[in-house]
């Protein structure tokens, strides 16, 4: 059983708590840190936490806590990890690990030196479909992998800090591209070195400094290509799709938009309130997603994380993986500016 | 936490155990009854049960056990429930509840009189999509419900006893129709009385006495129609689909065959071993299902059952529901013979 | 080349003209009959007809005309055919052939006796997908056919006369069921005799005498079952789907609702005017159909009709087929009242 | 009416003839040129041509001929067009127009100077779905277009000359990319200038000099991005999909692989011979396409071409369009080598 301290009571903090307390789970969120008192109190009430505070270190240091879960804006991932290292608390951190590879590397080293467990919460590498597809790929059903693409697009984030480059570290490329990079890398093989990146990124619609649309190619040492398409300007909901091409086969995964059921409603009866994450309409044809928390990989992710921690083994997604993802994205940002293929520095 | 005794170590017994021990579950299967020693031993080894036996009563009576889960052929549901009543053990029973309404009624009464918890394991009324769709229907998004259809077809069952009318109590209509009847009834409203049934049933392909294909209409007192289509002669996998029509909207649910990802494999690399339950091919275009145990409703079902039991409330699917389903199917069997609409006797 | 007289300038008359004048067609609609002068004149102007009149016989008798196309309300099919017989003009007639088998039989005989060409315009037995699927079925790819279902549902017809039992001859069952009956019959085999019919029909929503929802089973002499589901109460567009089960395979055809492309529009740009026949929304997710006139079978239908006529052979869909369809639907109407299986009288 | 001389009796020549003689068409292929006598004779017999020859000029010059249709390997497009110009014969030419922009420009000028009609046979800009989607885009339903992607992949071409860089002019990028470039350009707007191209291309699988896989981004002067993904290494059939993102909406078009019906066959009955162009399996789950000739745009393309010619207007796809496509692909080839964004020279 894990007794979890949640850092951050926002969108993903609550989503994580739903997963952690879901079904017949033996784990419990016992402590919550949030910046504002009422957020912390509300979260504590909603999820039955024994302890809440607006002081991060107090929450991490709380002796009851066995595992810290970081669900804070990107610029706070590193300070939070450092406190975990200080207090020797096992830690799992949401994506992206750092705002860049430098940060990620420091976090990785701190965890290693402290001898604590570190897990990288890359949920989209834990969706049930992804896990099963990856097994097939590893078993050789697709032959040699030539190309793996991942796409994540939606109409834009819900919180202000995403739009501030300082806090966020980047735009949609860092926010969404981190998922896509790791998905493609997993299909191509984590043992294969990413070599160089070519990227286009632009601010096409949103009134922001950072990019709201980006496309990149990541070349691996064996000639395979990873590709991502990310955007905060997509209309119609949240689109999460992966494609893999191999010499002997093909895999297409849709992780969200058309995976639920089909519903038409005139809206004359009683409208729909919530259809699915980032759905943009609630009359006409709608496609509510069945079990978002499971379909998006949260359940399988926490199961792997905690089981790995308890068994003394590494989880599937480690801080090292988070660091590689950051390094690839750093190269992508350089390429968007230089208009050249840029090497991945690892 | 529940300490479960599993009765039956066959197909569904193992499937249930996967769900019960899945993710970070706090529940445990602690005892197993099977007819044959090696089945019981293997199951005990695989799922870490403390106790196994080829004597049913010994397993039910085991003092450690807090919940009995019946996963036996249909003719053994009643005797197993009677033993639970005798030993005052809470019980959940797989579908169909009885081979007919008479059996189901006796089981329901025995549970009531013993003052034990009784839950009806109708998993397809717990799939994540179904649960969400039902919420929309109840909220009124579809207006007044006019028609609800459910279809379950596959190439035929895996065990011999299904083909023996005495043990099974019927053919595909009892085996698969029980799901469909309860799905349609839930959409129409459990408070609405089913009035009469018209059914066609035939043995078109299989060398058996019982029907291998059946279609029926169930008329409810408010004029709504429930429909089922069931077959053991379908080729191409397992097809589970529901449709609901209301005055203000429509719902279409696909629960299985096209809900996973799309994979093409030449078979030159390494063939696929397991694609999905009852899939019939393993090269060419395949559609592996993501998380069968979750998508088929087992997780949400056991969560409701055990939470209900612990909270002292009724589960969503009760023995009474199982009895109503049997009563509707009894009318369907009569209709298939009389070629008339037959009243539902409740 | 055919010089066509169109009888009726309403919905289907215009649809037919689009098909007849479509692409690089060598055929031409040269004459139009309509009840009201302005309808006839507008049609003549739109399609470049040389001759128009509000007198039916004048149009049929026009010496330039080589082929009459009946696109009138159901009660006028018989009188129109009789005039064609009188003037020895080849004729193709929209569905249903008659309001009942008696009418259809008289029409069939009149055509035979006059020695003219008669074709039954059952477009849904000419959709490109249906034609290709039927070929596979005939080649044996599905083994022995066990069950064939066809479903046509939409939110209700556009013209008043459909709601008048006298003119229409029935409700949605005659209007839509005629398609479904012939689709299922074609898959099962036109040489196989339909034996008896069980039908449920009701007026669930619309303020009419006739049925707005019906479901029926048609038993064939070899044990195969044809099924139809028809309704004027469906919300969400027009749903045309067929399913065929055989001992060696399965076919699923979607002829309309999800066959086009996927489009999301906020409606902030410029709304969509026309999405597809009977589409019910024009913002949110929409599914415009590509080439309705081709996808619904009109092109292949007229090609077969006129080529057959010119080659002196029978078309795939004859007046005899229209008569069989009427006979099956007559049995369905009787069954809806008697609540029994009713024999098909041929 | 057009009297057509077909140059080339191979794969696309026959496909074109099917379309030209399809349904009730008034046009006729009256003459055929092929390199080998038996090809010419067989084609003439199959399609009822009056005249056949293994001498190209004789066929073009034939006085009966009103329109020449070029269906020859890429290196022969220019010589064939020059002969048409010499003999003042209207001409339509298959894609790609030239092997490079230089050739295409010479062809365009020759046609202009000769005062003959020239049409570019870009069928995928004439598919019914594409035409309807483009209308919506032009009407503004998607707002400002930000990104348009087109993908064409299949397991590789059927004829030897495709593998010879001299005859083909390039690999999959020229062969398939020409479609994709024009699709994206049409959605973004033909009046918008393409500025620069970034491209990755590689030979991943096939034993050839030319590329068998390529991905590129085309930047337009208004900031919109066109993207293509092309490959001869894809397994599973032929994949033709387009995506368009605008500020107010989204369009997704599938032009082939999942657009037909769904069929499962064990192969025990009678296997399927032909499923669809480049389908790779004929048992298990198959997806036969309904009306390939119509769905792939051939019918609408020839209708536009011949109607434009007869009306003295330009067709939607002109030799100028073909030239622009070649210019963009030239830049893509340069970029694949230089690893930089390369300007489009027009
Ligand atoms: N699929 C995923 O894995 C996924 C999805 C969404 C977000 N995320 C990640 O989760 C993290 C949080 O994102 P979110 O969507 O929950 O954001 P959010 O804005 O909804 O919540 C952030 C939380 O952090 C708190 N916070 C904000 N600024 C703070 C500050 N300066 N000091 C202390 N606390 C502060 C807020 O009060 C809030 O409780 C981000 O790193 C994001 O990338 C991951
Ligand atoms: N989705 C569902 O809810 C679902 C799915 C499958 C089966 N089921 C139900 O589960 C029950 C078992 O089906 P199954 O598919 O697991 O069958 P199975 O044949 O795979 O397993 C049955 C088990 O019962 C034991 N058994 C058989 N005959 C026995 C006897 N005479 N005495 C004692 N034990 C005996 C077998 O050894 C085996 O362990 C049935 O009631 C069936 O309807 C439900
Ligand atoms: N898929 C199909 O094959 C299909 C589709 C729609 C309709 N139909 C059939 O086509 C026929 C016409 O249907 P519609 O949808 O075009 O109807 P509609 O009402 O749109 O048009 C009917 C036409 O008949 C004329 N008309 C009506 N009453 C008349 C009268 N008493 N005397 C003379 N003319 C009269 C009207 O003016 C109009 O021009 C019906 O038989 C219908 O079943 C077939
Ligand atoms: N969707 C499309 O628009 C589409 C599809 C396929 C091919 N094409 C184009 O059509 C053209 C022909 O391709 P195909 O697939 O029909 O090829 P193919 O090899 O099947 O046929 C080519 C024809 O040209 C003849 N030919 C070959 N070499 C010749 C030579 N040296 N001299 C004279 N004749 C010669 C062959 O005998 C054959 O009749 C190419 O330009 C190709 O790009 C277009």
PDB file of C-alpha atoms and ligand atoms in Angstrom, chain D residues 7-14 16 33-36 39 56 70-77 94-96 121-124 152 158-162 167 175 178-179 277-278 296 298 301, ligand 4:
ATOM      1  CA  UNK D   7      -1.768   6.112 -75.014  1.00  0.00           C
ATOM      2  CA  UNK D   8      -0.687   3.192 -72.863  1.00  0.00           C
ATOM      3  CA  UNK D   9      -2.620   0.023 -72.196  1.00  0.00           C
ATOM      4  CA  UNK D  10      -1.287  -0.704 -68.732  1.00  0.00           C
ATOM      5  CA  UNK D  11      -2.754  -0.401 -65.272  1.00  0.00           C
ATOM      6  CA  UNK D  12      -4.017   3.169 -65.414  1.00  0.00           C
ATOM      7  CA  UNK D  13      -4.937   3.041 -69.108  1.00  0.00           C
ATOM      8  CA  UNK D  14      -7.422   0.283 -68.390  1.00  0.00           C
ATOM      9  CA  UNK D  16      -9.298   5.146 -67.245  1.00  0.00           C
ATOM     10  CA  UNK D  33      -1.393   3.002 -78.611  1.00  0.00           C
ATOM     11  CA  UNK D  34       0.751   0.448 -76.856  1.00  0.00           C
ATOM     12  CA  UNK D  35       4.368  -0.564 -77.214  1.00  0.00           C
ATOM     13  CA  UNK D  36       3.574  -4.206 -77.746  1.00  0.00           C
ATOM     14  CA  UNK D  39      -1.303  -5.270 -75.497  1.00  0.00           C
ATOM     15  CA  UNK D  56       2.268   6.631 -81.056  1.00  0.00           C
ATOM     16  CA  UNK D  70      -1.712   9.978 -71.834  1.00  0.00           C
ATOM     17  CA  UNK D  71      -1.307   6.887 -69.643  1.00  0.00           C
ATOM     18  CA  UNK D  72       2.373   6.173 -70.250  1.00  0.00           C
ATOM     19  CA  UNK D  73       5.411   5.979 -67.970  1.00  0.00           C
ATOM     20  CA  UNK D  74       6.565   9.363 -66.696  1.00  0.00           C
ATOM     21  CA  UNK D  75       9.442   9.834 -69.142  1.00  0.00           C
ATOM     22  CA  UNK D  76       7.043   9.605 -72.073  1.00  0.00           C
ATOM     23  CA  UNK D  77       4.621  12.302 -70.950  1.00  0.00           C
ATOM     24  CA  UNK D  94      -1.848  11.469 -66.115  1.00  0.00           C
ATOM     25  CA  UNK D  95       0.160  12.475 -63.062  1.00  0.00           C
ATOM     26  CA  UNK D  96       2.905  13.529 -62.466  1.00  0.00           C
ATOM     27  CA  UNK D 121      -5.430  14.093 -64.557  1.00  0.00           C
ATOM     28  CA  UNK D 122      -5.080  14.574 -60.813  1.00  0.00           C
ATOM     29  CA  UNK D 123      -7.905  12.209 -59.839  1.00  0.00           C
ATOM     30  CA  UNK D 124      -7.532  12.562 -56.072  1.00  0.00           C
ATOM     31  CA  UNK D 152      -0.612   8.028 -49.638  1.00  0.00           C
ATOM     32  CA  UNK D 158       3.305  -3.153 -59.890  1.00  0.00           C
ATOM     33  CA  UNK D 159       5.530  -2.311 -62.909  1.00  0.00           C
ATOM     34  CA  UNK D 160       9.284  -2.407 -63.382  1.00  0.00           C
ATOM     35  CA  UNK D 161       9.674   1.066 -64.821  1.00  0.00           C
ATOM     36  CA  UNK D 162       8.654   2.650 -61.503  1.00  0.00           C
ATOM     37  CA  UNK D 167      12.044   6.476 -66.589  1.00  0.00           C
ATOM     38  CA  UNK D 175       4.819   8.925 -57.732  1.00  0.00           C
ATOM     39  CA  UNK D 178       2.323  14.613 -56.525  1.00  0.00           C
ATOM     40  CA  UNK D 179      -1.222  13.711 -55.366  1.00  0.00           C
ATOM     41  CA  UNK D 277      -6.475  -2.008 -55.282  1.00  0.00           C
ATOM     42  CA  UNK D 278      -3.316  -3.224 -53.519  1.00  0.00           C
ATOM     43  CA  UNK D 296     -11.027   7.513 -56.586  1.00  0.00           C
ATOM     44  CA  UNK D 298     -11.949   9.220 -62.153  1.00  0.00           C
ATOM     45  CA  UNK D 301     -12.351  14.112 -63.273  1.00  0.00           C
TER      46      UNK D 301
HETATM   47  N1  LIG E   4      -4.069   7.564 -59.752  1.00  0.00           N
HETATM   48  C1  LIG E   4      -3.443   7.878 -60.870  1.00  0.00           C
HETATM   49  O1  LIG E   4      -3.672   8.917 -61.421  1.00  0.00           O
HETATM   50  C2  LIG E   4      -2.415   6.955 -61.418  1.00  0.00           C
HETATM   51  C3  LIG E   4      -2.346   5.623 -60.965  1.00  0.00           C
HETATM   52  C4  LIG E   4      -1.391   4.774 -61.527  1.00  0.00           C
HETATM   53  C5  LIG E   4      -0.516   5.249 -62.517  1.00  0.00           C
HETATM   54  N2  LIG E   4      -0.599   6.563 -62.919  1.00  0.00           N
HETATM   55  C6  LIG E   4       0.322   7.090 -63.930  1.00  0.00           C
HETATM   56  O2  LIG E   4       0.051   6.450 -65.152  1.00  0.00           O
HETATM   57  C7  LIG E   4       1.239   6.271 -65.891  1.00  0.00           C
HETATM   58  C8  LIG E   4       1.351   4.816 -66.298  1.00  0.00           C
HETATM   59  O3  LIG E   4       1.401   4.029 -65.129  1.00  0.00           O
HETATM   60  P1  LIG E   4       0.789   2.558 -65.072  1.00  0.00           P
HETATM   61  O4  LIG E   4       0.581   2.256 -63.620  1.00  0.00           O
HETATM   62  O5  LIG E   4      -0.352   2.433 -65.987  1.00  0.00           O
HETATM   63  O6  LIG E   4       1.988   1.724 -65.613  1.00  0.00           O
HETATM   64  P2  LIG E   4       1.940   0.338 -66.372  1.00  0.00           P
HETATM   65  O7  LIG E   4       3.314  -0.152 -66.360  1.00  0.00           O
HETATM   66  O8  LIG E   4       0.875  -0.529 -65.792  1.00  0.00           O
HETATM   67  O9  LIG E   4       1.500   0.719 -67.841  1.00  0.00           O
HETATM   68  C9  LIG E   4       2.288   1.529 -68.663  1.00  0.00           C
HETATM   69  C10 LIG E   4       1.961   1.348 -70.131  1.00  0.00           C
HETATM   70  O10 LIG E   4       2.934   2.044 -70.890  1.00  0.00           O
HETATM   71  C11 LIG E   4       3.595   1.148 -71.769  1.00  0.00           C
HETATM   72  N3  LIG E   4       5.028   1.433 -71.826  1.00  0.00           N
HETATM   73  C12 LIG E   4       5.934   1.183 -70.883  1.00  0.00           C
HETATM   74  N4  LIG E   4       7.158   1.585 -71.306  1.00  0.00           N
HETATM   75  C13 LIG E   4       7.005   2.082 -72.536  1.00  0.00           C
HETATM   76  C14 LIG E   4       7.898   2.634 -73.486  1.00  0.00           C
HETATM   77  N5  LIG E   4       9.196   2.753 -73.243  1.00  0.00           N
HETATM   78  N6  LIG E   4       7.420   3.054 -74.667  1.00  0.00           N
HETATM   79  C15 LIG E   4       6.105   2.961 -74.909  1.00  0.00           C
HETATM   80  N7  LIG E   4       5.208   2.433 -74.041  1.00  0.00           N
HETATM   81  C16 LIG E   4       5.670   1.985 -72.870  1.00  0.00           C
HETATM   82  C17 LIG E   4       3.365  -0.234 -71.179  1.00  0.00           C
HETATM   83  O11 LIG E   4       3.420  -1.248 -72.155  1.00  0.00           O
HETATM   84  C18 LIG E   4       1.988  -0.075 -70.599  1.00  0.00           C
HETATM   85  O12 LIG E   4       1.015  -0.274 -71.599  1.00  0.00           O
HETATM   86  C19 LIG E   4       2.369   6.794 -65.026  1.00  0.00           C
HETATM   87  O13 LIG E   4       2.691   8.110 -65.386  1.00  0.00           O
HETATM   88  C20 LIG E   4       1.761   6.780 -63.641  1.00  0.00           C
HETATM   89  O14 LIG E   4       2.340   7.761 -62.798  1.00  0.00           O
HETATM   90  C21 LIG E   4      -1.540   7.384 -62.414  1.00  0.00           C
END
